[in-house]
Amino acid sequence: MRTPAGTRRALPRVAVVAATLAASLLTVPGAALAATADGFASVDALGQNGTTGGAGGAVVTATTTARFLDYIARPEPLVVQVRGTITLPTGSSDGMHDVASDKTIVGLGSDARLVGGGLNIGLPVDDRTTSPPPDAVHNVIIRNLSITGATDDLVNVQMFSHHIWIDHNDFSNGDDGAVDIKRGSDFVTVSWNRFHDHDKTLLLGHDDDNGAQDVGRLRVTYHHNYFDGSDQRNPRVRFGEPVHVYNNYYRDNSYGVASAMNAGVVLEGNYFHSVNNPARVDFSGDLGRLVSRDNVLVECNHAIEVRGSVVEPRTYYPYTPHRAAEVPTVVPAGAGVGKV
């Protein structure tokens, strides 16, 4: 067991943590509809008070592809419940299907699945647009879904989309990204998801030359995610500040976090087990910045690279992290589907 200098060894797991967590995760009817976004998705900004999705709109249930695609594209607020397996066609969109503003897309039970395609949250790409347009897609919640086998991304967030909450999902086997966030998108939380059997997991900021859209934006919280053998980009960050990565469980990854192009990442309370490079600032392109605190490294080949200072997430929202030593118990027990 190799623990780099300057990092803490994991404390023994405490059985009471698992028991307490299991009790708190009992499924309550309607809980998926009543839960509240946290992290950057909770911040009042850009004319949006937190992230509420389709709250206040009708509750509809999709059991077929046609119904699902119809519901997620409608202009009004909707809570779209997914029952069973929905196959998303490839067609002319390479399998990416647009989600309109003010939507909650939530799986029912533990077996709701989207297969074969992905969800696109954002307007069409336009490099000439360098500030949020009035019709930017906003206020979208995606919860309790298994999304797998997409021919492109599993979820793509782009073109100044804001107030997006991606929570308690299972992501695997996409051809490109699992959850990519780019082109000026802002105020996003990615929480309590399991990522597995996937290579390029989380991209935040797509290109070294996209500062005109991205500088001052790409504020994202990643917390309590289980990076279960997902190889790289967990996440890979350009430009965004602050990017808050806390209480995630990393297991068997080539690298965890990469901060580049002067991005500012706060990395705290994470647990890295058998990760070659837990976090880097010297990656490709210009150096990034990274502040590290209270992280645990076990059987990792390199230490966490740190550089510079970063705006504190607490200037935007309150949060109470778990101790890093609790993460290997808390996160696998709570992350993924069937637990909201």
Short mmCIF file of C-alpha atoms in Angstrom, two decimals:
data_model
loop_
_atom_site.label_atom_id
_atom_site.label_comp_id
_atom_site.label_asym_id
_atom_site.label_seq_id
_atom_site.Cartn_x
_atom_site.Cartn_y
_atom_site.Cartn_z
CA MET A 1 0.00 0.00 0.00
CA ARG A 2 1.58 3.27 -1.12
CA THR A 3 0.34 6.47 0.50
CA PRO A 4 2.16 9.57 -0.80
CA ALA A 5 3.70 11.92 1.69
CA GLY A 6 1.46 14.71 2.92
CA THR A 7 -1.77 12.69 2.69
CA ARG A 8 -3.76 11.01 5.43
CA ARG A 9 -4.24 7.28 5.68
CA ALA A 10 -7.83 6.13 5.76
CA LEU A 11 -9.36 5.62 9.18
CA PRO A 12 -11.22 2.37 9.88
CA ARG A 13 -14.73 2.31 8.48
CA VAL A 14 -17.37 2.73 11.13
CA ALA A 15 -20.38 0.45 10.99
CA VAL A 16 -22.68 3.09 12.43
CA VAL A 17 -22.08 5.25 9.35
CA ALA A 18 -23.50 2.57 7.08
CA ALA A 19 -26.47 1.93 9.36
CA THR A 20 -27.33 5.59 9.65
CA LEU A 21 -27.01 6.12 5.93
CA ALA A 22 -29.09 3.07 5.05
CA ALA A 23 -31.89 4.35 7.25
CA SER A 24 -31.78 7.77 5.59
CA LEU A 25 -31.94 6.26 2.10
CA LEU A 26 -35.19 4.36 2.48
CA THR A 27 -37.36 5.09 -0.54
CA VAL A 28 -40.27 7.38 0.25
CA PRO A 29 -43.06 7.77 -2.37
CA GLY A 30 -42.75 11.17 -4.00
CA ALA A 31 -39.28 11.83 -2.58
CA ALA A 32 -37.79 12.15 -6.07
CA LEU A 33 -40.22 14.97 -6.80
CA ALA A 34 -39.76 16.82 -3.52
CA ALA A 35 -35.96 16.87 -3.11
CA THR A 36 -34.10 20.16 -3.42
CA ALA A 37 -30.99 20.89 -5.48
CA ASP A 38 -27.81 21.89 -3.67
CA GLY A 39 -24.38 23.16 -4.71
CA PHE A 40 -24.19 25.57 -7.61
CA ALA A 41 -27.59 24.44 -8.90
CA SER A 42 -29.11 25.99 -5.76
CA VAL A 43 -27.69 29.47 -6.32
CA ASP A 44 -30.04 32.33 -7.27
CA ALA A 45 -28.56 33.82 -10.44
CA LEU A 46 -29.30 34.71 -14.06
CA GLY A 47 -32.95 35.35 -13.20
CA GLN A 48 -33.44 31.84 -11.84
CA ASN A 49 -34.06 31.07 -8.16
CA GLY A 50 -32.29 27.77 -7.70
CA THR A 51 -33.19 24.70 -9.76
CA THR A 52 -36.77 23.46 -9.52
CA GLY A 53 -37.18 21.65 -12.85
CA GLY A 54 -40.78 20.98 -13.78
CA ALA A 55 -42.22 21.88 -10.37
CA GLY A 56 -45.67 23.37 -10.74
CA GLY A 57 -46.26 21.66 -14.07
CA ALA A 58 -48.16 18.51 -14.88
CA VAL A 59 -46.78 15.11 -13.90
CA VAL A 60 -46.71 12.75 -16.89
CA THR A 61 -45.38 9.22 -17.34
CA ALA A 62 -43.45 8.04 -20.42
CA THR A 63 -43.37 4.34 -21.27
CA THR A 64 -42.58 4.70 -25.00
CA THR A 65 -39.93 6.50 -27.02
CA ALA A 66 -42.48 8.71 -28.79
CA ARG A 67 -44.09 9.88 -25.56
CA PHE A 68 -40.74 10.53 -23.90
CA LEU A 69 -39.36 12.62 -26.78
CA ASP A 70 -42.61 14.56 -27.00
CA TYR A 71 -42.66 15.38 -23.29
CA ILE A 72 -39.03 16.50 -22.91
CA ALA A 73 -39.35 18.90 -25.88
CA ARG A 74 -42.52 20.67 -24.74
CA PRO A 75 -42.16 24.36 -23.78
CA GLU A 76 -44.13 24.23 -20.52
CA PRO A 77 -42.92 22.98 -17.11
CA LEU A 78 -43.33 19.20 -16.82
CA VAL A 79 -42.32 16.42 -14.47
CA VAL A 80 -41.57 13.55 -16.85
CA GLN A 81 -41.56 10.19 -15.08
CA VAL A 82 -39.82 7.35 -16.93
CA ARG A 83 -41.10 3.83 -16.48
CA GLY A 84 -39.08 0.87 -17.76
CA THR A 85 -36.69 1.09 -20.70
CA ILE A 86 -36.84 3.85 -23.32
CA THR A 87 -34.73 3.34 -26.46
CA LEU A 88 -33.49 6.61 -27.95
CA PRO A 89 -33.01 6.47 -31.74
CA THR A 90 -29.87 7.65 -33.47
CA GLY A 91 -31.53 9.26 -36.50
CA SER A 92 -30.03 12.51 -37.80
CA SER A 93 -28.93 13.74 -34.35
CA ASP A 94 -26.37 11.01 -33.60
CA GLY A 95 -28.68 9.92 -30.82
CA MET A 96 -28.71 13.24 -28.94
CA HIS A 97 -32.19 14.49 -28.03
CA ASP A 98 -33.00 18.02 -26.87
CA VAL A 99 -34.44 18.76 -23.44
CA ALA A 100 -36.40 22.03 -23.10
CA SER A 101 -36.31 24.33 -20.07
CA ASP A 102 -38.28 23.70 -16.88
CA LYS A 103 -38.19 19.92 -16.93
CA THR A 104 -37.75 17.25 -14.31
CA ILE A 105 -36.90 13.88 -15.87
CA VAL A 106 -37.05 11.21 -13.17
CA GLY A 107 -37.02 7.44 -13.26
CA LEU A 108 -39.62 5.44 -11.37
CA GLY A 109 -38.22 2.70 -9.15
CA SER A 110 -34.77 1.28 -9.78
CA ASP A 111 -35.11 0.01 -13.37
CA ALA A 112 -35.90 3.13 -15.44
CA ARG A 113 -33.40 3.27 -18.32
CA LEU A 114 -32.51 5.33 -21.38
CA VAL A 115 -30.53 3.26 -23.87
CA GLY A 116 -28.92 3.89 -27.26
CA GLY A 117 -28.87 7.68 -27.14
CA GLY A 118 -28.30 10.70 -24.92
CA LEU A 119 -29.85 13.94 -23.68
CA ASN A 120 -28.78 17.35 -24.97
CA ILE A 121 -29.45 20.34 -22.72
CA GLY A 122 -28.69 23.45 -24.71
CA LEU A 123 -29.15 25.48 -27.86
CA PRO A 124 -27.27 24.63 -31.07
CA VAL A 125 -23.58 25.53 -31.02
CA ASP A 126 -22.80 29.11 -32.07
CA ASP A 127 -19.24 30.34 -31.53
CA ARG A 128 -20.32 33.95 -32.13
CA THR A 129 -22.44 34.01 -28.98
CA THR A 130 -20.29 35.02 -26.01
CA SER A 131 -22.91 35.87 -23.37
CA PRO A 132 -26.04 34.07 -22.19
CA PRO A 133 -28.86 34.46 -24.73
CA PRO A 134 -32.37 35.12 -23.37
CA ASP A 135 -33.58 31.73 -24.58
CA ALA A 136 -30.74 29.70 -23.01
CA VAL A 137 -32.00 26.35 -21.75
CA HIS A 138 -32.34 26.41 -17.97
CA ASN A 139 -33.89 24.78 -14.92
CA VAL A 140 -33.53 21.08 -15.76
CA ILE A 141 -33.36 18.14 -13.33
CA ILE A 142 -32.31 14.60 -14.32
CA ARG A 143 -32.64 12.00 -11.54
CA ASN A 144 -32.82 8.29 -10.87
CA LEU A 145 -32.12 7.11 -14.42
CA SER A 146 -29.71 4.57 -15.84
CA ILE A 147 -28.35 6.02 -19.09
CA THR A 148 -26.20 3.70 -21.18
CA GLY A 149 -25.02 2.81 -24.65
CA ALA A 150 -25.23 6.25 -26.27
CA THR A 151 -23.51 6.71 -29.62
CA ASP A 152 -22.28 10.14 -28.47
CA ASP A 153 -22.59 11.66 -24.97
CA LEU A 154 -24.90 10.30 -22.30
CA VAL A 155 -25.72 13.87 -21.20
CA ASN A 156 -24.43 17.03 -22.87
CA VAL A 157 -24.91 20.52 -21.39
CA GLN A 158 -23.96 23.41 -23.68
CA MET A 159 -24.46 26.97 -24.93
CA PHE A 160 -24.96 28.89 -21.67
CA SER A 161 -27.46 26.44 -20.21
CA HIS A 162 -27.81 27.08 -16.50
CA HIS A 163 -29.32 25.72 -13.33
CA ILE A 164 -29.02 22.03 -14.13
CA TRP A 165 -29.13 19.28 -11.48
CA ILE A 166 -27.95 15.77 -12.42
CA ASP A 167 -28.49 13.54 -9.42
CA HIS A 168 -28.65 9.84 -8.44
CA ASN A 169 -28.15 8.41 -11.92
CA ASP A 170 -26.14 5.49 -13.30
CA PHE A 171 -23.95 6.31 -16.32
CA SER A 172 -22.11 3.72 -18.44
CA ASN A 173 -20.90 2.71 -21.89
CA GLY A 174 -21.24 5.96 -23.80
CA ASP A 175 -19.17 6.45 -26.93
CA ASP A 176 -17.97 9.89 -25.81
CA GLY A 177 -18.61 11.77 -22.57
CA ALA A 178 -20.81 10.64 -19.70
CA VAL A 179 -21.73 14.18 -18.61
CA ASP A 180 -20.10 16.97 -20.64
CA ILE A 181 -20.62 20.61 -19.60
CA LYS A 182 -19.32 23.28 -21.92
CA ARG A 183 -19.71 26.53 -23.89
CA GLY A 184 -20.56 28.94 -21.12
CA SER A 185 -22.89 26.68 -19.14
CA ASP A 186 -23.19 27.63 -15.48
CA PHE A 187 -24.67 26.83 -12.07
CA VAL A 188 -24.70 23.05 -12.37
CA THR A 189 -24.60 20.31 -9.73
CA VAL A 190 -23.61 16.69 -10.51
CA SER A 191 -24.29 14.64 -7.37
CA TRP A 192 -24.70 11.07 -6.09
CA ASN A 193 -24.16 9.44 -9.51
CA ARG A 194 -22.35 6.19 -10.29
CA PHE A 195 -20.02 6.22 -13.31
CA HIS A 196 -18.70 2.86 -14.50
CA ASP A 197 -17.60 1.00 -17.65
CA HIS A 198 -16.82 4.33 -19.25
CA ASP A 199 -13.64 6.05 -20.48
CA LYS A 200 -13.94 9.86 -20.83
CA THR A 201 -16.31 10.62 -18.01
CA LEU A 202 -16.74 14.33 -17.23
CA LEU A 203 -15.58 17.14 -19.48
CA LEU A 204 -15.95 20.68 -18.15
CA GLY A 205 -14.96 23.15 -20.87
CA HIS A 206 -14.40 21.56 -24.26
CA ASP A 207 -11.50 23.45 -25.82
CA ASP A 208 -8.40 25.48 -24.91
CA ASP A 209 -9.49 28.25 -27.29
CA ASN A 210 -12.98 28.76 -25.87
CA GLY A 211 -12.21 31.33 -23.20
CA ALA A 212 -14.57 33.91 -24.72
CA GLN A 213 -17.55 31.76 -23.76
CA ASP A 214 -16.16 30.03 -20.68
CA VAL A 215 -14.17 32.49 -18.56
CA GLY A 216 -16.25 33.56 -15.57
CA ARG A 217 -18.66 30.66 -16.04
CA LEU A 218 -18.60 26.83 -15.79
CA ARG A 219 -19.34 26.98 -12.06
CA VAL A 220 -20.08 23.36 -11.20
CA THR A 221 -20.34 21.26 -8.04
CA TYR A 222 -19.42 17.56 -8.19
CA HIS A 223 -20.18 15.78 -4.93
CA HIS A 224 -20.78 12.24 -3.64
CA ASN A 225 -20.22 10.64 -7.03
CA TYR A 226 -18.84 7.11 -7.32
CA PHE A 227 -16.17 6.93 -10.02
CA ASP A 228 -16.22 3.15 -10.14
CA GLY A 229 -13.40 2.29 -12.54
CA SER A 230 -14.33 5.15 -14.89
CA ASP A 231 -10.95 5.71 -16.46
CA GLN A 232 -10.33 9.44 -16.88
CA ARG A 233 -11.81 12.97 -16.84
CA ASN A 234 -13.38 12.77 -13.42
CA PRO A 235 -13.62 15.74 -14.23
CA ARG A 236 -11.22 17.34 -16.73
CA VAL A 237 -11.63 21.12 -16.26
CA ARG A 238 -10.85 24.21 -18.33
CA PHE A 239 -11.50 27.86 -17.34
CA GLY A 240 -14.24 27.30 -14.71
CA GLU A 241 -13.93 28.84 -11.22
CA PRO A 242 -14.77 27.80 -8.66
CA VAL A 243 -15.28 24.15 -9.54
CA HIS A 244 -16.10 22.29 -6.33
CA VAL A 245 -15.16 18.60 -6.18
CA TYR A 246 -15.95 17.15 -2.78
CA ASN A 247 -16.78 13.83 -1.08
CA ASN A 248 -16.39 11.75 -4.25
CA TYR A 249 -15.15 8.15 -4.18
CA TYR A 250 -12.51 7.30 -6.80
CA ARG A 251 -11.67 3.64 -7.38
CA ASP A 252 -9.30 2.25 -10.04
CA ASN A 253 -8.97 5.28 -12.31
CA SER A 254 -6.05 6.41 -14.45
CA TYR A 255 -6.62 9.96 -13.23
CA GLY A 256 -9.16 11.79 -11.15
CA VAL A 257 -9.21 15.55 -11.68
CA ALA A 258 -7.30 17.69 -14.18
CA SER A 259 -7.34 21.49 -13.88
CA ALA A 260 -6.07 23.44 -16.90
CA MET A 261 -6.38 26.79 -18.67
CA ASN A 262 -6.32 28.69 -15.35
CA ALA A 263 -9.37 26.83 -14.04
CA GLY A 264 -9.85 27.00 -10.27
CA VAL A 265 -10.74 23.73 -8.51
CA VAL A 266 -11.40 23.17 -4.81
CA LEU A 267 -10.79 19.48 -4.08
CA GLU A 268 -11.85 18.40 -0.61
CA GLY A 269 -12.91 15.39 1.37
CA ASN A 270 -12.47 12.92 -1.50
CA TYR A 271 -11.22 9.35 -1.21
CA PHE A 272 -8.85 8.05 -3.90
CA HIS A 273 -8.15 4.33 -4.01
CA SER A 274 -5.81 2.90 -6.64
CA VAL A 275 -5.76 6.04 -8.79
CA ASN A 276 -2.59 6.65 -10.78
CA ASN A 277 -2.89 10.47 -10.75
CA PRO A 278 -5.51 11.70 -8.25
CA ALA A 279 -5.35 15.34 -9.38
CA ARG A 280 -3.18 17.33 -11.76
CA VAL A 281 -2.63 20.96 -12.77
CA ASP A 282 0.15 20.26 -15.28
CA PHE A 283 -1.81 18.35 -17.89
CA SER A 284 -2.18 19.97 -21.32
CA GLY A 285 -2.60 23.58 -22.29
CA ASP A 286 -1.93 26.29 -19.69
CA LEU A 287 -1.62 25.32 -16.04
CA GLY A 288 -4.70 25.26 -13.87
CA ARG A 289 -5.11 26.05 -10.18
CA LEU A 290 -6.13 23.62 -7.47
CA VAL A 291 -6.60 23.80 -3.71
CA SER A 292 -6.57 20.45 -1.87
CA ARG A 293 -7.75 19.73 1.64
CA ASP A 294 -8.77 16.68 3.69
CA ASN A 295 -8.38 14.16 0.86
CA VAL A 296 -7.36 10.53 1.43
CA LEU A 297 -5.05 8.67 -0.98
CA VAL A 298 -4.61 4.89 -0.77
CA GLU A 299 -2.45 2.89 -3.18
CA CYS A 300 -2.04 5.89 -5.49
CA ASN A 301 1.11 6.39 -7.55
CA HIS A 302 1.30 10.18 -7.39
CA ALA A 303 0.45 12.94 -4.95
CA ILE A 304 -2.19 15.60 -5.62
CA GLU A 305 -0.73 18.54 -7.53
CA VAL A 306 -1.67 21.92 -6.06
CA ARG A 307 -1.19 25.42 -7.39
CA GLY A 308 -2.40 28.91 -6.53
CA SER A 309 -5.58 30.02 -4.80
CA VAL A 310 -9.23 29.51 -5.77
CA VAL A 311 -12.46 31.35 -4.94
CA GLU A 312 -14.17 29.49 -2.10
CA PRO A 313 -17.47 27.72 -2.91
CA ARG A 314 -18.81 28.92 0.44
CA THR A 315 -19.04 32.41 -1.02
CA TYR A 316 -21.87 31.00 -3.17
CA TYR A 317 -23.61 28.34 -1.03
CA PRO A 318 -23.39 26.54 2.34
CA TYR A 319 -22.46 22.86 2.57
CA THR A 320 -21.40 20.32 5.18
CA PRO A 321 -19.01 17.66 3.85
CA HIS A 322 -18.54 14.17 5.21
CA ARG A 323 -15.13 13.26 6.53
CA ALA A 324 -13.07 11.76 3.72
CA ALA A 325 -12.65 8.52 5.70
CA GLU A 326 -16.44 8.00 5.57
CA VAL A 327 -16.65 8.34 1.78
CA PRO A 328 -15.98 4.66 0.84
CA THR A 329 -18.99 3.69 2.96
CA VAL A 330 -21.31 6.61 2.36
CA VAL A 331 -20.96 7.05 -1.39
CA PRO A 332 -21.42 3.49 -2.74
CA ALA A 333 -24.38 3.07 -0.38
CA GLY A 334 -26.07 6.25 -1.60
CA ALA A 335 -24.97 6.84 -5.20
CA GLY A 336 -26.88 5.65 -8.25
CA VAL A 337 -30.49 4.70 -8.94
CA GLY A 338 -33.18 3.43 -6.62
CA LYS A 339 -31.96 5.56 -3.70
CA VAL A 340 -34.09 8.71 -3.86
#
